[in-house]
mmCIF file of C-alpha atoms in Angstrom:
data_model
loop_
_atom_site.group_PDB
_atom_site.id
_atom_site.type_symbol
_atom_site.label_atom_id
_atom_site.label_comp_id
_atom_site.label_asym_id
_atom_site.label_seq_id
_atom_site.Cartn_x
_atom_site.Cartn_y
_atom_site.Cartn_z
ATOM 1 C CA MET A 1 98.281 97.222 56.599
ATOM 2 C CA THR A 2 101.024 94.826 57.428
ATOM 3 C CA LEU A 3 101.724 93.247 60.901
ATOM 4 C CA LEU A 4 104.546 95.695 61.619
ATOM 5 C CA GLN A 5 102.335 98.650 60.749
ATOM 6 C CA LYS A 6 99.515 97.697 62.991
ATOM 7 C CA TYR A 7 102.045 97.026 65.866
ATOM 8 C CA ILE A 8 103.778 100.636 65.285
ATOM 9 C CA HIS A 9 100.197 102.331 65.265
ATOM 10 C CA ALA A 10 99.251 100.185 68.622
ATOM 11 C CA VAL A 11 102.324 101.651 70.335
ATOM 12 C CA LYS A 12 101.664 105.229 69.373
ATOM 13 C CA GLN A 13 98.143 105.202 70.612
ATOM 14 C CA GLU A 14 99.555 104.618 74.109
ATOM 15 C CA LEU A 15 101.986 107.515 73.699
ATOM 16 C CA PRO A 16 101.830 111.187 74.383
ATOM 17 C CA GLN A 17 101.076 113.349 71.117
ATOM 18 C CA ALA A 18 104.340 114.983 71.286
ATOM 19 C CA GLN A 19 106.469 111.738 71.408
ATOM 20 C CA LYS A 20 104.242 109.564 69.012
ATOM 21 C CA GLU A 21 106.276 110.083 65.808
ATOM 22 C CA ASP A 22 109.721 110.228 67.400
ATOM 23 C CA ILE A 23 109.329 107.000 69.286
ATOM 24 C CA GLY A 24 107.485 105.301 66.350
ATOM 25 C CA ARG A 25 110.390 105.819 63.878
ATOM 26 C CA GLU A 26 112.543 104.600 66.687
ATOM 27 C CA LEU A 27 110.769 101.565 67.286
ATOM 28 C CA GLN A 28 110.374 100.855 63.872
ATOM 29 C CA ALA A 29 113.770 100.984 62.869
ATOM 30 C CA ASN A 30 114.878 98.664 65.820
ATOM 31 C CA ILE A 31 112.332 96.173 64.555
ATOM 32 C CA LEU A 32 113.552 96.490 61.184
ATOM 33 C CA ASP A 33 117.256 95.852 62.233
ATOM 34 C CA GLN A 34 116.199 92.456 63.962
ATOM 35 C CA LEU A 35 114.046 91.540 60.484
ATOM 36 C CA ASP A 36 117.336 92.253 58.553
ATOM 37 C CA ALA A 37 119.014 90.138 61.072
ATOM 38 C CA ILE A 38 116.691 87.262 60.402
ATOM 39 C CA GLN A 39 116.862 87.943 56.533
ATOM 40 C CA GLU A 40 120.836 87.558 56.607
ATOM 41 C CA GLN A 41 120.753 84.321 58.587
ATOM 42 C CA THR A 42 118.072 82.676 56.425
ATOM 43 C CA GLY A 43 118.906 84.509 52.836
ATOM 44 C CA ARG A 44 115.223 85.315 52.536
ATOM 45 C CA GLU A 45 112.500 87.878 53.795
ATOM 46 C CA ALA A 46 111.117 87.295 57.397
ATOM 47 C CA THR A 47 107.792 85.377 57.240
ATOM 48 C CA GLU A 48 104.644 86.628 58.805
ATOM 49 C CA GLN A 49 105.231 83.928 61.640
ATOM 50 C CA GLU A 50 108.812 85.383 62.255
ATOM 51 C CA VAL A 51 107.800 88.790 62.356
ATOM 52 C CA ALA A 52 104.883 88.031 64.922
ATOM 53 C CA GLY A 53 107.585 86.226 67.125
ATOM 54 C CA VAL A 54 110.055 89.483 66.957
ATOM 55 C CA LEU A 55 107.105 91.645 67.941
ATOM 56 C CA GLU A 56 105.654 89.453 70.562
ATOM 57 C CA LYS A 57 109.051 89.204 72.252
ATOM 58 C CA LEU A 58 109.207 93.080 72.412
ATOM 59 C CA GLY A 59 105.974 92.624 74.331
ATOM 60 C CA HIS A 60 102.223 93.981 74.341
ATOM 61 C CA PRO A 61 102.176 97.724 72.609
ATOM 62 C CA ALA A 62 101.057 98.971 76.065
ATOM 63 C CA GLN A 63 104.080 97.558 77.688
ATOM 64 C CA VAL A 64 106.541 99.003 75.043
ATOM 65 C CA ALA A 65 104.840 102.315 75.150
ATOM 66 C CA ALA A 66 105.465 102.493 79.045
ATOM 67 C CA ARG A 67 109.238 101.695 78.596
ATOM 68 C CA TYR A 68 109.475 104.552 76.118
ATOM 69 C CA SER A 69 107.501 107.105 77.999
ATOM 70 C CA PRO A 70 107.185 105.771 81.688
ATOM 71 C CA VAL A 71 104.068 106.831 83.420
ATOM 72 C CA THR A 72 104.285 109.285 86.116
ATOM 73 C CA PRO A 73 103.403 107.544 89.456
ATOM 74 C CA LEU A 74 100.966 109.150 91.994
ATOM 75 C CA VAL A 75 104.021 109.285 94.294
ATOM 76 C CA SER A 76 107.533 109.837 93.154
ATOM 77 C CA SER A 77 110.470 107.857 94.599
ATOM 78 C CA GLU A 78 111.835 110.569 96.178
ATOM 79 C CA LEU A 79 108.583 111.472 97.942
ATOM 80 C CA MET A 80 108.222 107.947 98.949
ATOM 81 C CA PRO A 81 109.779 108.146 102.510
ATOM 82 C CA ALA A 82 107.753 111.025 103.671
ATOM 83 C CA TYR A 83 104.719 109.458 102.136
ATOM 84 C CA LYS A 84 105.146 106.273 104.144
ATOM 85 C CA LEU A 85 105.914 108.249 107.278
ATOM 86 C CA VAL A 86 102.615 110.288 106.795
ATOM 87 C CA ILE A 87 100.432 107.230 106.142
ATOM 88 C CA ASN A 88 101.848 105.643 109.101
ATOM 89 C CA TYR A 89 101.305 108.289 111.568
ATOM 90 C CA VAL A 90 97.764 109.164 110.467
ATOM 91 C CA LEU A 91 96.520 105.686 110.259
ATOM 92 C CA GLY A 92 98.272 104.935 113.551
ATOM 93 C CA LEU A 93 96.496 108.175 114.962
ATOM 94 C CA ALA A 94 93.089 107.381 113.405
ATOM 95 C CA LEU A 95 93.435 103.592 114.816
ATOM 96 C CA LEU A 96 93.946 105.008 118.352
ATOM 97 C CA LEU A 97 91.108 107.144 118.080
ATOM 98 C CA HIS A 98 88.615 104.705 116.772
ATOM 99 C CA THR A 99 89.760 102.171 119.316
ATOM 100 C CA LEU A 100 89.140 104.799 122.036
ATOM 101 C CA LYS A 101 85.605 105.777 120.682
ATOM 102 C CA SER A 102 84.495 102.302 120.181
ATOM 103 C CA ALA A 103 85.772 101.311 123.544
ATOM 104 C CA MET A 104 83.549 104.229 124.768
ATOM 105 C CA VAL A 105 80.525 102.841 122.888
ATOM 106 C CA PHE A 106 81.361 99.099 124.373
ATOM 107 C CA LEU A 107 81.301 100.279 127.914
ATOM 108 C CA GLN A 108 78.095 102.227 127.231
ATOM 109 C CA ALA A 109 76.312 99.317 125.880
ATOM 110 C CA GLU A 110 73.353 97.508 127.753
ATOM 111 C CA HIS A 111 74.744 93.889 126.513
ATOM 112 C CA TYR A 112 78.575 93.125 126.353
ATOM 113 C CA LYS A 113 79.164 91.140 122.948
ATOM 114 C CA ILE A 114 82.957 91.140 122.791
ATOM 115 C CA SER A 115 82.714 89.544 118.957
ATOM 116 C CA GLN A 116 80.470 92.075 117.829
ATOM 117 C CA ALA A 117 82.532 95.134 119.357
ATOM 118 C CA LEU A 118 85.457 93.566 117.409
ATOM 119 C CA MET A 119 83.968 93.277 114.113
ATOM 120 C CA GLN A 120 82.644 97.063 114.272
ATOM 121 C CA LEU A 121 86.102 98.162 115.290
ATOM 122 C CA ILE A 122 87.638 96.327 112.402
ATOM 123 C CA TYR A 123 84.987 97.222 109.658
ATOM 124 C CA GLY A 124 85.073 100.995 111.253
ATOM 125 C CA PHE A 125 88.608 101.112 110.801
ATOM 126 C CA ILE A 126 88.778 99.682 107.383
ATOM 127 C CA ASP A 127 86.246 102.374 106.397
ATOM 128 C CA GLN A 128 88.669 105.145 107.752
ATOM 129 C CA ALA A 129 91.820 103.682 106.544
ATOM 130 C CA THR A 130 90.436 103.812 102.845
ATOM 131 C CA MET A 131 89.483 107.411 103.014
ATOM 132 C CA ILE A 132 92.850 108.301 104.950
ATOM 133 C CA PHE A 133 94.917 106.628 102.029
ATOM 134 C CA THR A 134 92.981 107.986 99.416
ATOM 135 C CA SER A 135 93.174 111.839 100.847
ATOM 136 C CA VAL A 136 96.760 111.492 101.765
ATOM 137 C CA THR A 137 97.847 109.852 98.213
ATOM 138 C CA ILE A 138 95.653 112.480 96.234
ATOM 139 C CA ALA A 139 97.393 115.391 98.338
ATOM 140 C CA PHE A 140 101.045 114.087 97.798
ATOM 141 C CA TYR A 141 100.092 114.114 94.194
ATOM 142 C CA LEU A 142 98.832 117.573 93.803
ATOM 143 C CA ALA A 143 101.603 118.814 96.010
ATOM 144 C CA ALA A 144 104.225 117.239 93.877
ATOM 145 C CA LYS A 145 102.899 118.428 90.882
ATOM 146 C CA SER A 146 102.829 122.040 92.191
ATOM 147 C CA GLY A 147 106.649 121.722 93.568
ATOM 148 C CA MET A 148 105.425 122.491 97.262
ATOM 149 C CA LEU A 149 107.157 119.094 98.283
ATOM 150 C CA SER A 150 110.354 119.053 96.538
ATOM 151 C CA THR A 151 112.471 120.444 99.437
ATOM 152 C CA TRP A 152 111.011 118.061 101.884
ATOM 153 C CA GLY A 153 111.429 115.038 99.673
ATOM 154 C CA ASN A 154 115.011 115.739 98.737
ATOM 155 C CA ASN A 155 115.922 115.566 102.553
ATOM 156 C CA ARG A 156 118.399 118.504 102.056
ATOM 157 C CA ASN A 157 118.654 119.518 105.821
ATOM 158 C CA TRP A 158 119.686 116.150 107.076
ATOM 159 C CA ARG A 159 122.817 115.740 109.084
ATOM 160 C CA ALA A 160 124.762 112.382 109.287
ATOM 161 C CA GLN A 161 125.226 113.503 113.078
ATOM 162 C CA ASP A 162 121.620 113.011 113.623
ATOM 163 C CA LEU A 163 121.747 109.496 113.041
ATOM 164 C CA SER A 164 120.775 107.368 116.043
ATOM 165 C CA GLU A 165 122.881 104.539 117.472
ATOM 166 C CA GLN A 166 121.392 101.142 116.552
ATOM 167 C CA GLU A 167 123.443 98.171 117.408
ATOM 168 C CA TYR A 168 120.818 95.717 117.226
ATOM 169 C CA ASP A 169 117.600 95.457 115.113
ATOM 170 C CA TRP A 170 115.358 95.267 118.237
ATOM 171 C CA GLN A 171 116.337 98.819 119.103
ATOM 172 C CA LYS A 172 113.764 100.048 116.363
ATOM 173 C CA ILE A 173 110.554 100.465 118.289
ATOM 174 C CA ARG A 174 107.651 99.527 115.903
ATOM 175 C CA GLY A 175 104.763 101.832 115.342
ATOM 176 C CA SER A 176 102.271 98.752 116.064
ATOM 177 C CA ASP A 177 103.751 98.380 119.506
ATOM 178 C CA ILE A 178 103.405 102.021 120.488
ATOM 179 C CA LEU A 179 99.825 102.149 119.136
ATOM 180 C CA THR A 180 98.669 98.826 120.913
ATOM 181 C CA ASP A 181 100.437 100.170 124.247
ATOM 182 C CA LEU A 182 98.668 103.683 123.893
ATOM 183 C CA SER A 183 95.203 101.932 122.861
ATOM 184 C CA SER A 184 95.682 99.669 126.181
ATOM 185 C CA CYS A 185 96.497 102.892 128.373
ATOM 186 C CA GLY A 186 93.484 104.661 126.723
ATOM 187 C CA PHE A 187 91.071 101.935 127.494
ATOM 188 C CA MET A 188 91.977 101.396 130.844
ATOM 189 C CA LEU A 189 91.755 105.343 131.525
ATOM 190 C CA LEU A 190 88.378 105.335 129.934
ATOM 191 C CA LEU A 191 87.517 102.178 132.376
ATOM 192 C CA ILE A 192 88.863 103.706 135.323
ATOM 193 C CA TRP A 193 87.153 107.196 134.887
ATOM 194 C CA HIS A 194 83.685 105.951 133.525
ATOM 195 C CA LYS A 195 82.173 107.925 136.056
ATOM 196 C CA PHE A 196 83.323 111.250 134.812
ATOM 197 C CA TRP A 197 82.398 110.878 130.978
ATOM 198 C CA MET A 198 79.279 108.317 131.103
ATOM 199 C CA SER A 199 76.078 110.117 131.349
ATOM 200 C CA ASP A 200 73.582 109.646 134.109
ATOM 201 C CA ALA A 201 71.739 107.354 131.984
ATOM 202 C CA SER A 202 74.489 105.190 131.283
ATOM 203 C CA LEU A 203 75.704 104.845 134.670
ATOM 204 C CA GLN A 204 72.282 103.672 135.911
ATOM 205 C CA GLN A 205 72.508 100.942 133.096
ATOM 206 C CA LEU A 206 75.939 99.681 134.103
ATOM 207 C CA ARG A 207 75.790 96.005 135.396
ATOM 208 C CA VAL A 208 78.986 95.797 137.392
ATOM 209 C CA ASP A 209 81.388 98.389 139.170
ATOM 210 C CA PHE A 210 84.741 98.394 140.931
ATOM 211 C CA SER A 211 84.555 96.690 144.272
ATOM 212 C CA PRO A 212 85.481 98.996 147.438
ATOM 213 C CA ALA A 213 88.787 96.858 147.528
ATOM 214 C CA ILE A 214 90.093 97.679 144.389
ATOM 215 C CA ALA A 215 88.739 101.270 144.269
ATOM 216 C CA SER A 216 91.248 102.763 146.631
ATOM 217 C CA TYR A 217 93.973 101.651 144.477
ATOM 218 C CA LEU A 218 92.484 103.204 141.253
ATOM 219 C CA PRO A 219 93.920 106.561 141.817
ATOM 220 C CA TRP A 220 97.717 104.733 141.637
ATOM 221 C CA MET A 221 96.675 102.863 138.721
ATOM 222 C CA ARG A 222 95.247 106.189 137.029
ATOM 223 C CA ALA A 223 98.873 108.053 137.803
ATOM 224 C CA LEU A 224 100.861 105.239 136.350
ATOM 225 C CA LEU A 225 98.960 105.131 133.310
ATOM 226 C CA LEU A 226 99.315 108.853 132.795
ATOM 227 C CA CYS A 227 102.989 108.291 133.006
ATOM 228 C CA SER A 228 102.901 105.457 130.607
ATOM 229 C CA VAL A 229 100.934 107.509 128.226
ATOM 230 C CA ALA A 230 103.741 110.116 128.573
ATOM 231 C CA PHE A 231 106.511 107.594 127.815
ATOM 232 C CA TYR A 232 104.726 106.215 124.804
ATOM 233 C CA ILE A 233 104.488 109.501 123.073
ATOM 234 C CA TRP A 234 108.239 109.951 123.767
ATOM 235 C CA CYS A 235 109.072 106.619 122.116
ATOM 236 C CA ALA A 236 106.877 107.553 119.323
ATOM 237 C CA ILE A 237 108.762 110.878 118.993
ATOM 238 C CA GLN A 238 112.179 108.969 119.062
ATOM 239 C CA PRO A 239 111.532 105.532 118.189
ATOM 240 C CA VAL A 240 114.625 104.001 119.445
ATOM 241 C CA TRP A 241 115.346 102.042 122.494
ATOM 242 C CA SER A 242 118.098 103.355 124.615
ATOM 243 C CA LYS A 243 119.577 102.510 127.970
ATOM 244 C CA LEU A 244 117.045 104.874 129.964
ATOM 245 C CA LYS A 245 114.099 103.902 127.757
ATOM 246 C CA LEU A 246 114.677 100.311 128.846
ATOM 247 C CA GLN A 247 115.202 101.205 132.436
ATOM 248 C CA LEU A 248 112.146 103.179 132.626
ATOM 249 C CA ASN A 249 110.092 100.457 131.003
ATOM 250 C CA ILE A 250 111.330 98.211 133.136
ATOM 251 C CA VAL A 251 110.248 100.215 136.182
ATOM 252 C CA GLN A 252 106.705 100.911 134.932
ATOM 253 C CA ASN A 253 106.402 96.933 134.122
ATOM 254 C CA THR A 254 107.487 96.055 137.436
ATOM 255 C CA MET A 255 105.021 98.479 138.800
ATOM 256 C CA TYR A 256 102.151 97.333 136.531
ATOM 257 C CA ALA A 257 103.033 93.707 137.717
ATOM 258 C CA ALA A 258 103.023 94.489 141.552
ATOM 259 C CA LEU A 259 99.513 96.170 141.035
ATOM 260 C CA PHE A 260 97.966 93.352 139.203
ATOM 261 C CA PHE A 261 99.353 90.797 141.270
ATOM 262 C CA PHE A 262 97.879 92.502 144.280
ATOM 263 C CA PHE A 263 94.575 92.605 142.208
ATOM 264 C CA SER A 264 94.727 89.025 141.527
ATOM 265 C CA GLN A 265 94.855 88.323 145.319
ATOM 266 C CA LEU A 266 91.957 90.184 146.208
ATOM 267 C CA ASP A 267 88.626 88.351 147.094
ATOM 268 C CA ALA A 268 86.527 90.582 144.903
ATOM 269 C CA LEU A 269 87.497 93.165 142.115
ATOM 270 C CA ILE A 270 83.833 93.805 141.117
ATOM 271 C CA HIS A 271 80.381 94.055 142.624
ATOM 272 C CA ASN A 272 76.935 93.509 141.137
ATOM 273 C CA ILE A 273 75.021 96.378 140.539
ATOM 274 C CA GLY A 274 72.297 94.680 138.382
ATOM 275 C CA LEU A 275 73.897 91.687 136.824
ATOM 276 C CA PRO A 276 71.499 89.333 135.018
ATOM 277 C CA ALA A 277 70.995 86.080 136.643
ATOM 278 C CA ILE A 278 72.388 84.126 133.798
ATOM 279 C CA LEU A 279 75.880 85.207 134.621
ATOM 280 C CA ASP A 280 77.530 83.915 137.809
ATOM 281 C CA LEU A 281 79.488 87.159 139.451
ATOM 282 C CA GLN A 282 81.972 84.854 141.272
ATOM 283 C CA ARG A 283 82.946 83.069 138.051
ATOM 284 C CA LEU A 284 83.384 86.316 136.208
ATOM 285 C CA ASP A 285 85.401 87.725 138.938
ATOM 286 C CA ARG A 286 87.497 84.767 138.975
ATOM 287 C CA GLY A 287 88.186 84.947 135.537
ATOM 288 C CA ILE A 288 89.184 88.324 135.974
ATOM 289 C CA ARG A 289 91.802 87.340 138.547
ATOM 290 C CA LEU A 290 93.188 84.856 136.272
ATOM 291 C CA ALA A 291 93.609 87.536 133.702
ATOM 292 C CA CYS A 292 95.051 89.813 135.995
ATOM 293 C CA PHE A 293 97.958 86.781 137.114
ATOM 294 C CA ALA A 294 98.451 85.968 133.429
ATOM 295 C CA TYR A 295 99.039 89.500 132.801
ATOM 296 C CA VAL A 296 101.835 89.619 135.486
ATOM 297 C CA LEU A 297 103.736 86.817 133.947
ATOM 298 C CA TYR A 298 103.866 88.782 130.787
ATOM 299 C CA LEU A 299 104.722 91.607 132.418
ATOM 300 C CA LEU A 300 107.702 89.899 134.392
ATOM 301 C CA TYR A 301 108.793 88.383 130.832
ATOM 302 C CA GLU A 302 109.095 91.806 129.394
ATOM 303 C CA CYS A 303 111.072 92.880 132.499
ATOM 304 C CA VAL A 304 113.504 90.014 132.015
ATOM 305 C CA ARG A 305 113.736 90.559 128.146
ATOM 306 C CA ASP A 306 114.367 94.210 128.611
ATOM 307 C CA GLY A 307 117.139 93.617 131.222
ATOM 308 C CA ARG A 308 118.998 91.278 128.679
ATOM 309 C CA ARG A 309 118.779 94.092 126.359
ATOM 310 C CA LEU A 310 120.240 96.455 128.879
ATOM 311 C CA GLN A 311 123.082 94.054 129.256
ATOM 312 C CA GLN A 312 123.573 93.838 125.457
ATOM 313 C CA LEU A 313 123.883 97.723 125.258
ATOM 314 C CA GLY A 314 126.264 97.834 128.457
ATOM 315 C CA SER A 315 128.588 95.244 126.391
ATOM 316 C CA VAL A 316 128.338 97.262 123.476
ATOM 317 C CA HIS A 317 129.440 100.504 125.076
ATOM 318 C CA VAL A 318 132.044 98.862 127.153
ATOM 319 C CA GLY A 319 133.614 97.314 123.802
ATOM 320 C CA THR A 320 133.579 100.649 122.464
ATOM 321 C CA ARG A 321 135.700 102.171 125.160
ATOM 322 C CA LEU A 322 138.088 99.456 124.921
ATOM 323 C CA THR A 323 138.380 100.079 121.267
ATOM 324 C CA ASP A 324 138.995 103.625 121.587
#
């Protein structure tokens, strides 16, 4: 068996049965044309080294077979936008639920080890994400094979009028930002409502609790957090910053800044229920107040940022009206 015959045979082994002979003949004719060109240039038959050079230039037999008969991907290019959308939303929902579940476990733990809680959160989510990624990919592959997703993937019902107005890149609200905000609100609600969902045994094991000075303001905090959850869900449904969304975000961030600034000025935010002697309650309380004040500064920065973005949107709309 010559080197050319070995090559053709190796390529045919990678092809479907129905295409082997046709593609094999086509490939052989292509290679023979190249060898004939060498013979015309040199006036002699191509040597084995020259034949090997031609074959190596074509590529590995498996790569050549893939060019002639491409492998069907698990998710086709037509379905890729829908696939990415489903993956992002399902992974985002799983991260949110897993974060809240880990927060509940952390709040009920006898020993507060933040590093251990973070490691459990990360490894737990990786385990869930692997299962979700595999399940969604298999579901899309089987649905595409059966033709169930052909209409969805072609986006036949889309309308140009439905396109959102986006003058700036920052107007696109990232899913990671929405998930971070929802997770933060969920954790704060769990923290404030701990007496409603914790068991009696867990409540008896609490080391610290909110001081009476801050407890009277928690209903206001709870109402604001519930409004924020509704706002972020709206942002998830329509992930584009508009003038109204920016205005509402400035209002809620201003209210959060006012509350947390007030918290940072209180003499005591927590009181001791059974804190180990190794921990200084005053030092812990001072650290929480400093964290509240730092958060106030961050919220003020966001208010200034959103104010500038409002001005940008306003100038765009004015310019559009003048042009019209």
